[in-house]
Coordinates of C-alpha atoms in Angstrom, one line a residue:
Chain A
X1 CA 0.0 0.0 0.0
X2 CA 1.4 3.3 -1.0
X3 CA 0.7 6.7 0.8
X4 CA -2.4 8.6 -0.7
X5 CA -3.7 12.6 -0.3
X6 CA -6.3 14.8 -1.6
X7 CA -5.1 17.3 -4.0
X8 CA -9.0 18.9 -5.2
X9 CA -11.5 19.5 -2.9
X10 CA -15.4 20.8 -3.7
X11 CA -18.8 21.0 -2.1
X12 CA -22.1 22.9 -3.2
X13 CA -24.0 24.7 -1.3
X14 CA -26.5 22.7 1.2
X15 CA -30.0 23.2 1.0
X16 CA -33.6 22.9 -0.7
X17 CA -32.0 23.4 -4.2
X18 CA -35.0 23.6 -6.0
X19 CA -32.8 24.9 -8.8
X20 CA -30.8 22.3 -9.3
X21 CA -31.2 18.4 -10.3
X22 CA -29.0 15.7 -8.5
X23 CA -27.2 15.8 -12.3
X24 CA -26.8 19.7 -11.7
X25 CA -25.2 18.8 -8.2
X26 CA -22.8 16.6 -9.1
X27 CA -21.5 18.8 -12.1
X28 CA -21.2 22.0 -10.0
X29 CA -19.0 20.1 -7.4
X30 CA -16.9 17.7 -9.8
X31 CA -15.8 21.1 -11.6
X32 CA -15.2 22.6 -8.9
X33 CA -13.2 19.7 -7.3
X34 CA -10.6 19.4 -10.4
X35 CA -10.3 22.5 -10.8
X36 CA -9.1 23.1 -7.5
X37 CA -7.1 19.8 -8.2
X38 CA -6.1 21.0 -11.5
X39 CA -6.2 18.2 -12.9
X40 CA -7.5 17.1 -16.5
X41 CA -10.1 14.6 -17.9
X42 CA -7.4 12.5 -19.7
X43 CA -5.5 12.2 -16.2
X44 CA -8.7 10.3 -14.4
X45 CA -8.3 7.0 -13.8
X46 CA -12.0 6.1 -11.9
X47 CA -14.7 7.8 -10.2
X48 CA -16.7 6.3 -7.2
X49 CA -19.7 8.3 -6.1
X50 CA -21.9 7.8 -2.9
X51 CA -25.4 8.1 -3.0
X52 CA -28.1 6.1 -0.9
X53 CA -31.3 6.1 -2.8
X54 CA -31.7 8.0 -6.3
X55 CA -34.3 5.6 -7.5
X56 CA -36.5 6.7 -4.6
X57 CA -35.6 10.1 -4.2
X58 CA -35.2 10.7 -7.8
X59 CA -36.3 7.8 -9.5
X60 CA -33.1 7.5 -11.2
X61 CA -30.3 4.9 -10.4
X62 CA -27.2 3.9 -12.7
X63 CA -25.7 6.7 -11.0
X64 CA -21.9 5.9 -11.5
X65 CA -22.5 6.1 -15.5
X66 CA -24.7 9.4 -15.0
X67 CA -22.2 11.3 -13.1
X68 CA -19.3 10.5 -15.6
X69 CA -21.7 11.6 -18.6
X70 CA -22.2 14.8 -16.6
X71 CA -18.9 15.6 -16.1
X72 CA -18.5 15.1 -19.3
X73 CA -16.4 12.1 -19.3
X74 CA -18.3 10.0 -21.4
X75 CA -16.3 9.7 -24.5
X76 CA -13.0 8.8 -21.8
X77 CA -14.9 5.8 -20.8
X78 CA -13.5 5.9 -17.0
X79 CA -14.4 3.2 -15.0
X80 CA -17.3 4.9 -12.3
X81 CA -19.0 2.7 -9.3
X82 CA -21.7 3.5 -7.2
X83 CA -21.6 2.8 -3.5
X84 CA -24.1 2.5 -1.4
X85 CA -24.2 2.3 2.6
X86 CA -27.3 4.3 3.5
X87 CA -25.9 7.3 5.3
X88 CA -22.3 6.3 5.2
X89 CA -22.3 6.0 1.4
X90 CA -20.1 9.0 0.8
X91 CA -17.5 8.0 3.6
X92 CA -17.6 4.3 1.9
X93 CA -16.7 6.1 -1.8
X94 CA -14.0 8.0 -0.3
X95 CA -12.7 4.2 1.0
X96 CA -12.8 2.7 -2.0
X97 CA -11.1 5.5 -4.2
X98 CA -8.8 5.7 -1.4
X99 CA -8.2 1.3 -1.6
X100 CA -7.8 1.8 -5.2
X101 CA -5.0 4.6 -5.5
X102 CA -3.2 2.8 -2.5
X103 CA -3.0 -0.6 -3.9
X104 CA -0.7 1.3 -7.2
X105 CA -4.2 0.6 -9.4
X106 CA -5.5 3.3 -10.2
X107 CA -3.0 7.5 -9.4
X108 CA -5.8 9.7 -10.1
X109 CA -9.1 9.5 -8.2
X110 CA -12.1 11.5 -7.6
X111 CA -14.4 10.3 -4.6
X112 CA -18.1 12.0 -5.3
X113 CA -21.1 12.0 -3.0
X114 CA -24.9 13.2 -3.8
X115 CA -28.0 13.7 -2.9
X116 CA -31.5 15.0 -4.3
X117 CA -33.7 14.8 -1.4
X118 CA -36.2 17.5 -1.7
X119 CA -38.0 16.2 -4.6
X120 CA -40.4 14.0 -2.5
X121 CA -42.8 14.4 0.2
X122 CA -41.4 14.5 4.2
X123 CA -43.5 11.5 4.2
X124 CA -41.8 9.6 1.5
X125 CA -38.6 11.2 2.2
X126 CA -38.7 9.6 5.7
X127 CA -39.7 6.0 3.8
X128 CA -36.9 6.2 1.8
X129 CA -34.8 7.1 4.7
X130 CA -36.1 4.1 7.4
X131 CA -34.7 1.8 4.2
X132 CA -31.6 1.6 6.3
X133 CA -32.9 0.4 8.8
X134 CA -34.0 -3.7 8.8
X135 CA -36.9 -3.9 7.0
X136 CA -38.6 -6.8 8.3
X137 CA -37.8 -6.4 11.7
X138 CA -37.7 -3.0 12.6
X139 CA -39.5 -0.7 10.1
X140 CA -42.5 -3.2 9.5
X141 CA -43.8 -2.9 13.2
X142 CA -43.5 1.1 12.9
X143 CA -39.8 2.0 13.5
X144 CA -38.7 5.5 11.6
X145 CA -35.2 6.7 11.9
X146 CA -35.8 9.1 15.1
X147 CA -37.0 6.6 16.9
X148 CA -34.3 4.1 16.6
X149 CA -32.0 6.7 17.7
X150 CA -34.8 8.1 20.2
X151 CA -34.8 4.6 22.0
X152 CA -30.7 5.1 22.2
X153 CA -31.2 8.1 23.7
X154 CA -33.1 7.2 26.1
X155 CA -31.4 4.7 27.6
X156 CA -28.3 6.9 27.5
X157 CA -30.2 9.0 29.7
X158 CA -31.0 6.8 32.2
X159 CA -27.4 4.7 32.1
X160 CA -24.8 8.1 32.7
X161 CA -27.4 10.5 33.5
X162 CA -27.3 12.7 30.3
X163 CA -30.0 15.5 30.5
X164 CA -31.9 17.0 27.6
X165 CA -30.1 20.5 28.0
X166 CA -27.3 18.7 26.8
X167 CA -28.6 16.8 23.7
X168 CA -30.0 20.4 22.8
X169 CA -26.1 21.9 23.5
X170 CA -24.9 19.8 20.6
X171 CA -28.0 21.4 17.8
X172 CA -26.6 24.8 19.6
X173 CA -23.2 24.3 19.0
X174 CA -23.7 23.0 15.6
X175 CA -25.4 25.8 14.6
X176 CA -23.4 28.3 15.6
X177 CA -20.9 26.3 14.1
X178 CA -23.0 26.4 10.9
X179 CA -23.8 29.9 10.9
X180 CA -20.1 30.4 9.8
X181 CA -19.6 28.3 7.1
X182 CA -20.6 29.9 3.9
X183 CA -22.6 26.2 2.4
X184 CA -24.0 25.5 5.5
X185 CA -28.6 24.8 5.1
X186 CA -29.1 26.9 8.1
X187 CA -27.1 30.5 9.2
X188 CA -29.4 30.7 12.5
X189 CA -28.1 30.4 15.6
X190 CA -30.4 28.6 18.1
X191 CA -30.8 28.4 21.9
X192 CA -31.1 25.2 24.8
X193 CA -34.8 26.5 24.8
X194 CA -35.0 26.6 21.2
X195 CA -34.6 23.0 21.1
X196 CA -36.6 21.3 23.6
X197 CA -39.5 23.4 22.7
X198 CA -39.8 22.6 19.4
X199 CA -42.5 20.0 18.6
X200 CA -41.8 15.9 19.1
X201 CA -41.0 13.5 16.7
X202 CA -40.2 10.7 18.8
X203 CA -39.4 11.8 22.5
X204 CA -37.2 12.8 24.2
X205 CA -36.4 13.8 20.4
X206 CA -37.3 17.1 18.9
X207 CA -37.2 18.8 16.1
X208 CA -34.3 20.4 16.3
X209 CA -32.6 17.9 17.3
X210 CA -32.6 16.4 13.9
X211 CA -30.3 16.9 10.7
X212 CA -33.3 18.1 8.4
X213 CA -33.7 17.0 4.8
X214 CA -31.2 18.3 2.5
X215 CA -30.1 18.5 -1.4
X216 CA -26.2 18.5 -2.2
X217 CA -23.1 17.1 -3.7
X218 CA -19.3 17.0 -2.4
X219 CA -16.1 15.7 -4.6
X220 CA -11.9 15.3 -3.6
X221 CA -9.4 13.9 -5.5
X222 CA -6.7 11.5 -4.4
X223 CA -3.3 11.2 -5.4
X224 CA -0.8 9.1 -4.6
X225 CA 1.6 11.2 -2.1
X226 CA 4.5 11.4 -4.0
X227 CA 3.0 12.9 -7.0
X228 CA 0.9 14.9 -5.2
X229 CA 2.6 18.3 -4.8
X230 CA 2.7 18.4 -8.5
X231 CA -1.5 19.3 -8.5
X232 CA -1.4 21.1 -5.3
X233 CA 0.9 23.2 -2.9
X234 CA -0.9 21.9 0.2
X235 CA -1.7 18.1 -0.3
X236 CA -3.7 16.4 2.6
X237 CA -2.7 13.4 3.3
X238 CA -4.9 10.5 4.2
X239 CA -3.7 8.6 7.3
X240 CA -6.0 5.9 8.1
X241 CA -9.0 4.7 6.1
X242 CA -11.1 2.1 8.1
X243 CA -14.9 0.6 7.8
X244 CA -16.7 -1.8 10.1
X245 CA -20.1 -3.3 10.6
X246 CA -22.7 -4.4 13.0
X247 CA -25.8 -5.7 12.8
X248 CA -28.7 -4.3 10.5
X249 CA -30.8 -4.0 13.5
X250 CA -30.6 -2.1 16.8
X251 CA -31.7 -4.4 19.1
X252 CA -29.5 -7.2 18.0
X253 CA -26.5 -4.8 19.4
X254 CA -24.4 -6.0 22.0
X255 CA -25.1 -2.2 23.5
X256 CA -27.7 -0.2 22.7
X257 CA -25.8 2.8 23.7
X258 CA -22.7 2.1 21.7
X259 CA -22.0 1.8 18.7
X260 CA -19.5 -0.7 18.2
X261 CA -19.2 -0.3 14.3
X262 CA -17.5 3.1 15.4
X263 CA -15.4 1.9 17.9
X264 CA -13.9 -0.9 15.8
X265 CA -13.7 1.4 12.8
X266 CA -11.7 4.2 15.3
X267 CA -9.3 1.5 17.0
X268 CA -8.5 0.2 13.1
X269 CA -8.0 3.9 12.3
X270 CA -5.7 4.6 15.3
X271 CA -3.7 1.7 14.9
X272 CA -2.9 2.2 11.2
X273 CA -2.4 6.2 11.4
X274 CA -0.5 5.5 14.8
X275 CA -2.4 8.0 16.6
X276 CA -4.5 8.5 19.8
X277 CA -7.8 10.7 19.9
X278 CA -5.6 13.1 21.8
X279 CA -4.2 13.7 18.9
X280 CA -7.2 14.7 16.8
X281 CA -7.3 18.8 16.6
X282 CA -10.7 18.5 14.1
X283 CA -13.5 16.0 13.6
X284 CA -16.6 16.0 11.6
X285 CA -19.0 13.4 12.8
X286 CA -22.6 11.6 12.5
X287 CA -24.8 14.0 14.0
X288 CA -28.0 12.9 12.0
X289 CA -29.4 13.2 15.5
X290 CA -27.7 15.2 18.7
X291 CA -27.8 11.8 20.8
X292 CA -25.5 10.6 17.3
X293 CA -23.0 13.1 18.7
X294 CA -23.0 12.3 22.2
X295 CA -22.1 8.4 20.9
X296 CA -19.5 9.4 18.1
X297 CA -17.3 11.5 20.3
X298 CA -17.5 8.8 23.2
X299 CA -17.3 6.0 20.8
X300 CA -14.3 7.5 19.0
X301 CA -12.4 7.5 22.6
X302 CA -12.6 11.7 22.9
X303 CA -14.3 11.0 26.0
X304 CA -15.1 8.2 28.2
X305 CA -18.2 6.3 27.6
X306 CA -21.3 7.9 29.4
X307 CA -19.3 11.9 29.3
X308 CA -20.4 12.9 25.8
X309 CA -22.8 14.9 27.3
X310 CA -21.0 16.7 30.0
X311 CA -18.3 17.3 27.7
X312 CA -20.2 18.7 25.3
X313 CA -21.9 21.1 28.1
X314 CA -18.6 22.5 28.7
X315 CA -17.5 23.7 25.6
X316 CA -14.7 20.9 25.2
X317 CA -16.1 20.1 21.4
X318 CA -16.9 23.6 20.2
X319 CA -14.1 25.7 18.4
X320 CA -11.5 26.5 20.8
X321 CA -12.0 23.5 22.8
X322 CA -10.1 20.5 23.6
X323 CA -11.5 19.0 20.2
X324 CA -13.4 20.8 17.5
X325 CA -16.5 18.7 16.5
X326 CA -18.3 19.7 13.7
X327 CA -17.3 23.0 12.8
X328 CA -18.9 22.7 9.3
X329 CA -22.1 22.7 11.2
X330 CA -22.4 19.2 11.4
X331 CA -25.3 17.3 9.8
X332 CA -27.5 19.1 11.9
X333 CA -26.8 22.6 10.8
X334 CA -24.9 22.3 7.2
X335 CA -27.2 19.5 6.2
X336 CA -27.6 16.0 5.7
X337 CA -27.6 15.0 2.0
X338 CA -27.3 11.5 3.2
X339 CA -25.1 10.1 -0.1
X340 CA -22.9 13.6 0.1
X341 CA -22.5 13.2 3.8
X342 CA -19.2 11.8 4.0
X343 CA -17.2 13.6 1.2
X344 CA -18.6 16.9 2.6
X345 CA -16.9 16.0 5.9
X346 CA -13.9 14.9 3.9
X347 CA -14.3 18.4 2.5
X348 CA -14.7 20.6 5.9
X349 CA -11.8 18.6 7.4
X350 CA -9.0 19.6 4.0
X351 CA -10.1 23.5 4.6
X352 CA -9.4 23.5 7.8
X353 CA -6.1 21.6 7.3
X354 CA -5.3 24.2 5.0
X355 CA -6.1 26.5 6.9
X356 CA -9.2 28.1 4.8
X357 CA -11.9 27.5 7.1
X358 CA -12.7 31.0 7.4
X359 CA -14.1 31.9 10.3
X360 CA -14.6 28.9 11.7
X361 CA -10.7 27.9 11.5
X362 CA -9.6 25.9 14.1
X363 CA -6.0 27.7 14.9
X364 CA -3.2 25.3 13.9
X365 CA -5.3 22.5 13.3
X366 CA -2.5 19.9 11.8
X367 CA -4.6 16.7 12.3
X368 CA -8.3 15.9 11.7
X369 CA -11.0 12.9 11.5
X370 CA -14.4 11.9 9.8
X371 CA -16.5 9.9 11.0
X372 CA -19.5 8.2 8.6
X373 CA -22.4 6.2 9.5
X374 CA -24.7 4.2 8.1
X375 CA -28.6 3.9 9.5
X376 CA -28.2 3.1 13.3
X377 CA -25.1 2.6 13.5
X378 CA -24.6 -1.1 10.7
X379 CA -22.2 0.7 9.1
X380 CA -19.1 3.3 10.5
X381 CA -16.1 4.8 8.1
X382 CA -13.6 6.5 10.1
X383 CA -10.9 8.7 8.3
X384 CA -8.0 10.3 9.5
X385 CA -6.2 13.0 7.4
X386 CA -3.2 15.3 8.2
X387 CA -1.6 18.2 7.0
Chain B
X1 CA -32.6 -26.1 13.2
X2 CA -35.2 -26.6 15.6
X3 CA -38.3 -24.5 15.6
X4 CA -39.2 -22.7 18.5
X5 CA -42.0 -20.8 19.5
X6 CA -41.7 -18.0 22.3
X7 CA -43.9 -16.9 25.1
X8 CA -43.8 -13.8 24.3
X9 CA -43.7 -12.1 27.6
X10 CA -40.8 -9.4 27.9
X11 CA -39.4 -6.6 29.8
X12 CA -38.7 -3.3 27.8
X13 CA -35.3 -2.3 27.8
X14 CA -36.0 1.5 25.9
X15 CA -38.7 3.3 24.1
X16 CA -40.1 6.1 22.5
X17 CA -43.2 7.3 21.7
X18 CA -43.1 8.3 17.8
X19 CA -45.3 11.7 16.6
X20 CA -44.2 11.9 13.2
X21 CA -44.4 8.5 11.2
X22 CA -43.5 7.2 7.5
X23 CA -47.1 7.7 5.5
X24 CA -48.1 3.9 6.7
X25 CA -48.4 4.8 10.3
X26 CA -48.9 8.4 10.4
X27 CA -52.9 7.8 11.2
X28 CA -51.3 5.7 14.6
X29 CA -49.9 8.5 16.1
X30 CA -48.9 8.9 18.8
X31 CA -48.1 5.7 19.0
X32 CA -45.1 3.7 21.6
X33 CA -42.2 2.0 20.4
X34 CA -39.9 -0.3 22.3
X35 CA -37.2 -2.5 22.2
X36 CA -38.2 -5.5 24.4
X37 CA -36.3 -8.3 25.8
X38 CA -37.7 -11.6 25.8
X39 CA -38.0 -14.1 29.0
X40 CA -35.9 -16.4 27.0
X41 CA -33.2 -13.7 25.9
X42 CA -33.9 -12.5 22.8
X43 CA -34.2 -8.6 22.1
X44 CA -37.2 -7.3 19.2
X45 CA -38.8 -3.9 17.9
X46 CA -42.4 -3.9 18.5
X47 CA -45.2 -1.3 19.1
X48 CA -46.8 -1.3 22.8
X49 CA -50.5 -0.4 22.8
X50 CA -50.8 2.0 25.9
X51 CA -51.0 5.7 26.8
X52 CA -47.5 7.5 26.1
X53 CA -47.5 8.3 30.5
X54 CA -47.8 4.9 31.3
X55 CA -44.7 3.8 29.4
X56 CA -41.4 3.4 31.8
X57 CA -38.3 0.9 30.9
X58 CA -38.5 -1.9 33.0
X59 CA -42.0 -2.5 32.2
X60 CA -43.3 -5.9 31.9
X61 CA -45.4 -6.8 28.3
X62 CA -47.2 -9.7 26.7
X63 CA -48.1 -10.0 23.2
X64 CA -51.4 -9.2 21.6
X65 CA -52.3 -9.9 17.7
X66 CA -52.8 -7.3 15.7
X67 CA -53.4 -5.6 12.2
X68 CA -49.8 -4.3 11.7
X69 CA -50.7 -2.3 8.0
X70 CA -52.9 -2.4 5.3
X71 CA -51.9 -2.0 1.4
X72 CA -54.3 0.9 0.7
X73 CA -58.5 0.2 1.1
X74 CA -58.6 -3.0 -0.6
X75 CA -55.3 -4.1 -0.2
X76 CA -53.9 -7.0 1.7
X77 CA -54.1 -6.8 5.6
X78 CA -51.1 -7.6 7.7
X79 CA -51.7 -9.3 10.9
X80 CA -48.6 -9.5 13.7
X81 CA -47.8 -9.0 17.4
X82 CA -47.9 -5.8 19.2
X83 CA -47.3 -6.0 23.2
X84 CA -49.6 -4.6 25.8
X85 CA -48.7 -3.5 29.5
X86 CA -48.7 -6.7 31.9
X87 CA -47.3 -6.0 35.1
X88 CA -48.8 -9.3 36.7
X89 CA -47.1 -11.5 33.3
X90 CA -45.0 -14.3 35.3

């Protein structure tokens, strides 16, 4: 395996993009990802792009050939795959474009993630979405994707005490967060009381404790390291690339407040990047739901199991703190376009490495993680990238 | 393989109670949801048919047959278990 980094980053702007097609999405951020990369057509070896459910969102699928016709790659004939994981497609596209320019198959690379979710009723939308959870065994007797997680919360509550002031703390935090980053679905800031007034959708989960609906597309392109500099005066390189799984199910889990598909994935990580969590100055991570937070930053060893909450309460994951989580706005404030997901976080984590975050730069940030997951926790990616 | 059929009586580990639903069980809500460990070991997803207040984790169930969904007016039925409260279940 040979050392890999991202040379071209890109990301559209999040939000109900009535004015643009998922085809629209994808073009805007690919040409904005090689150019930034400055790379060519001719130099492209494959594409792999991340997107959950076109054919219910959109009703279109073949979505590796579409986004290389759109790019206008066609006539090159480049290989492009599709990859699907639910909500950790995007993390699982940047893994495989990353496996194939380590393994000296394939030099130049772009990783792609989209989504078109607007198109559809809330109603169908959530459908769609509960498709990631098990069918037959969970969504059948009346399980939607807030309550799986609203169950996880709860018994999180009740184990290490977390309170609902500080579930909320992570929606505020993300959208102050959020207000600062130019692509970002929602520039509102947002108060503790904000949040646990707004109306139920599966207590103790509210509202605004939810990553909402959201169009948008992300791209990067990968390089292998020593040919890297040529494209790009500050290559990011890409550490550690690691996936694991658990079951389909949530009560099949071994713990209902962990999940173990994110601690495997983070110990795999740490071992091959040989690094601790102290380590980590950045991290963008699943918070489809605040309580998604509260697990990620415990589960990826920030904090002991059971202190995600308290952590989070004193200011030790905001900007400035002891690790910055989310300072894209997380899924909860830039958006959750479920397929995009994970290259956008791959996206948020190279500006700040390069230090053009903007506003919401994290000061000397030399080290940084993403962290992916797919419905309830079947699927984790966890990446670790460095200046 | 052997087949095996279970009591059904079960303690719920966690809940919630669901306001917002996919279109086929929006006209249940509000309506419970709980992950329930079986007597024998096993852990499920099922709906339990009481008030939102009286739901606590802990709480002992037994399972009741019901019409889990419909495929639109003339559509095909589907019948499965739900759980009810039973704090006197052995």
């Amino acid at each position: 395996m040979r050392p890999v980094s991202i040379i071209g980053v890109g990301c559209t702007r999040f939000g109900e993009r009535w004015d643009s097609s998922l085809r629209d999405l994808v073009v805007e951020t690919g040409i904005a990802a090689i150019e930034d990369a400055g790379v060519t057509g001719e130099a492209i070896d494959a594409l792999y792009v991340g997107n959950m459910s076109g054919g219910r969102f959109v009703e279109q699928e073949h979505i590796g050939a579409l986004i290389a016709d759109y790019a206008g790659l066609s006539r090159l004939h480049i290989p492009s795959t599709r990859v699907e994981a639910a909500c950790a497609s995007g993390g699982l596209a940047l893994r495989e474009a990353f496996l194939a320019v380590a393994s000296g198959y394939a030099d130049i690379v772009i990783a792609a993630g989209v989504e078109k979710m607007t198109d559809v009723s809330s109603g169908v939308a959530a459908d769609a979405l509960a498709a990631a959870a098990d069918r037959e065994w969970e969504c059948f007797f009346g399980a939607t994707f807030p309550a799986l997680y609203a169950m996880i919360a709860r018994l999180h509550m009740r184990r290490y005490g977390t309170t609902r002031e500080q579930l909320a703390q992570v929606a505020v935090k993300n959208h102050h967060h959020g207000h600062m980053n130019p692509i970002a679905q929602y520039h509102t800031e947002i108060k503790v009381e904000d949040v646990i007034s707004s109306p139920l959708v599966a207590d103790p989960l509210r509202v605004l404790d939810c990553s909402p609906i959201t169009d948008g597309a992300a791209a990067v392109v990968l390089a292998p390291s020593d040919i890297a500099s040529r494209y790009c005066d500050t290559p990011i390189r890409i550490l550690a690339s690691a996936q694991a799984s658990d079951s389909l199910a949530l009560h099949d889990r071994r713990d209902i407040t962990t999940l173990d598909a994110t601690v495997y994935a983070a110990k795999k990580a740490f071992a091959q990047a040989r690094l601790t969590p102290q380590d980590i100055d950045v991290a963008e991570v699943h918070d489809c739901f605040t309580i998604g937070e509260i697990l990620a930053i415990e589960d990826l060893g920030f904090f002991p199991k059971g202190e995600g909450g308290k952590a989070t309460e004193e200011g030790r994951t905001s900007i400035g703190g002891d690790v910055a989580v989310n300072t894209s706005g997380g899924l909860k404030a830039c958006g959750h376009p479920v397929g995009a997901t994970g290259i956008k976080q791959a996206y948020e984590i190279v500006l700040q490495l390069r230090g053009e975050a903007g506003k919401r730069q994290v000061v000397d940030a030399e080290v940084g993680l993403t962290h992916n997951v797919g419905g309830s926790g079947g699927t984790a990616l966890v990446h670790i990238l460095s200046r | 393989m052997e087949e095996y059929r279970f009591r059904g009586t079960g303690t719920v580990i966690t809940y919630t109670t669901i306001y917002s639903a996919t279109e086929d069980f929006e006209r249940l809500t509000p309506y419970n949801l709980a992950i329930i460990q079986l007597d024998e070991g096993p852990k499920l997803t099922g709906q339990v048919v009481c008030s939102p207040e009286s739901m606590k984790i802990g709480m002992r169930v037994r399972p009741v047959f019901r019409i889990l969904g419909k495929e639109g007016e003339r559509g095909i039925i589907y019948y499965g278990t739900k759980f009810a409260p039973a704090e006197d279940a052995p």
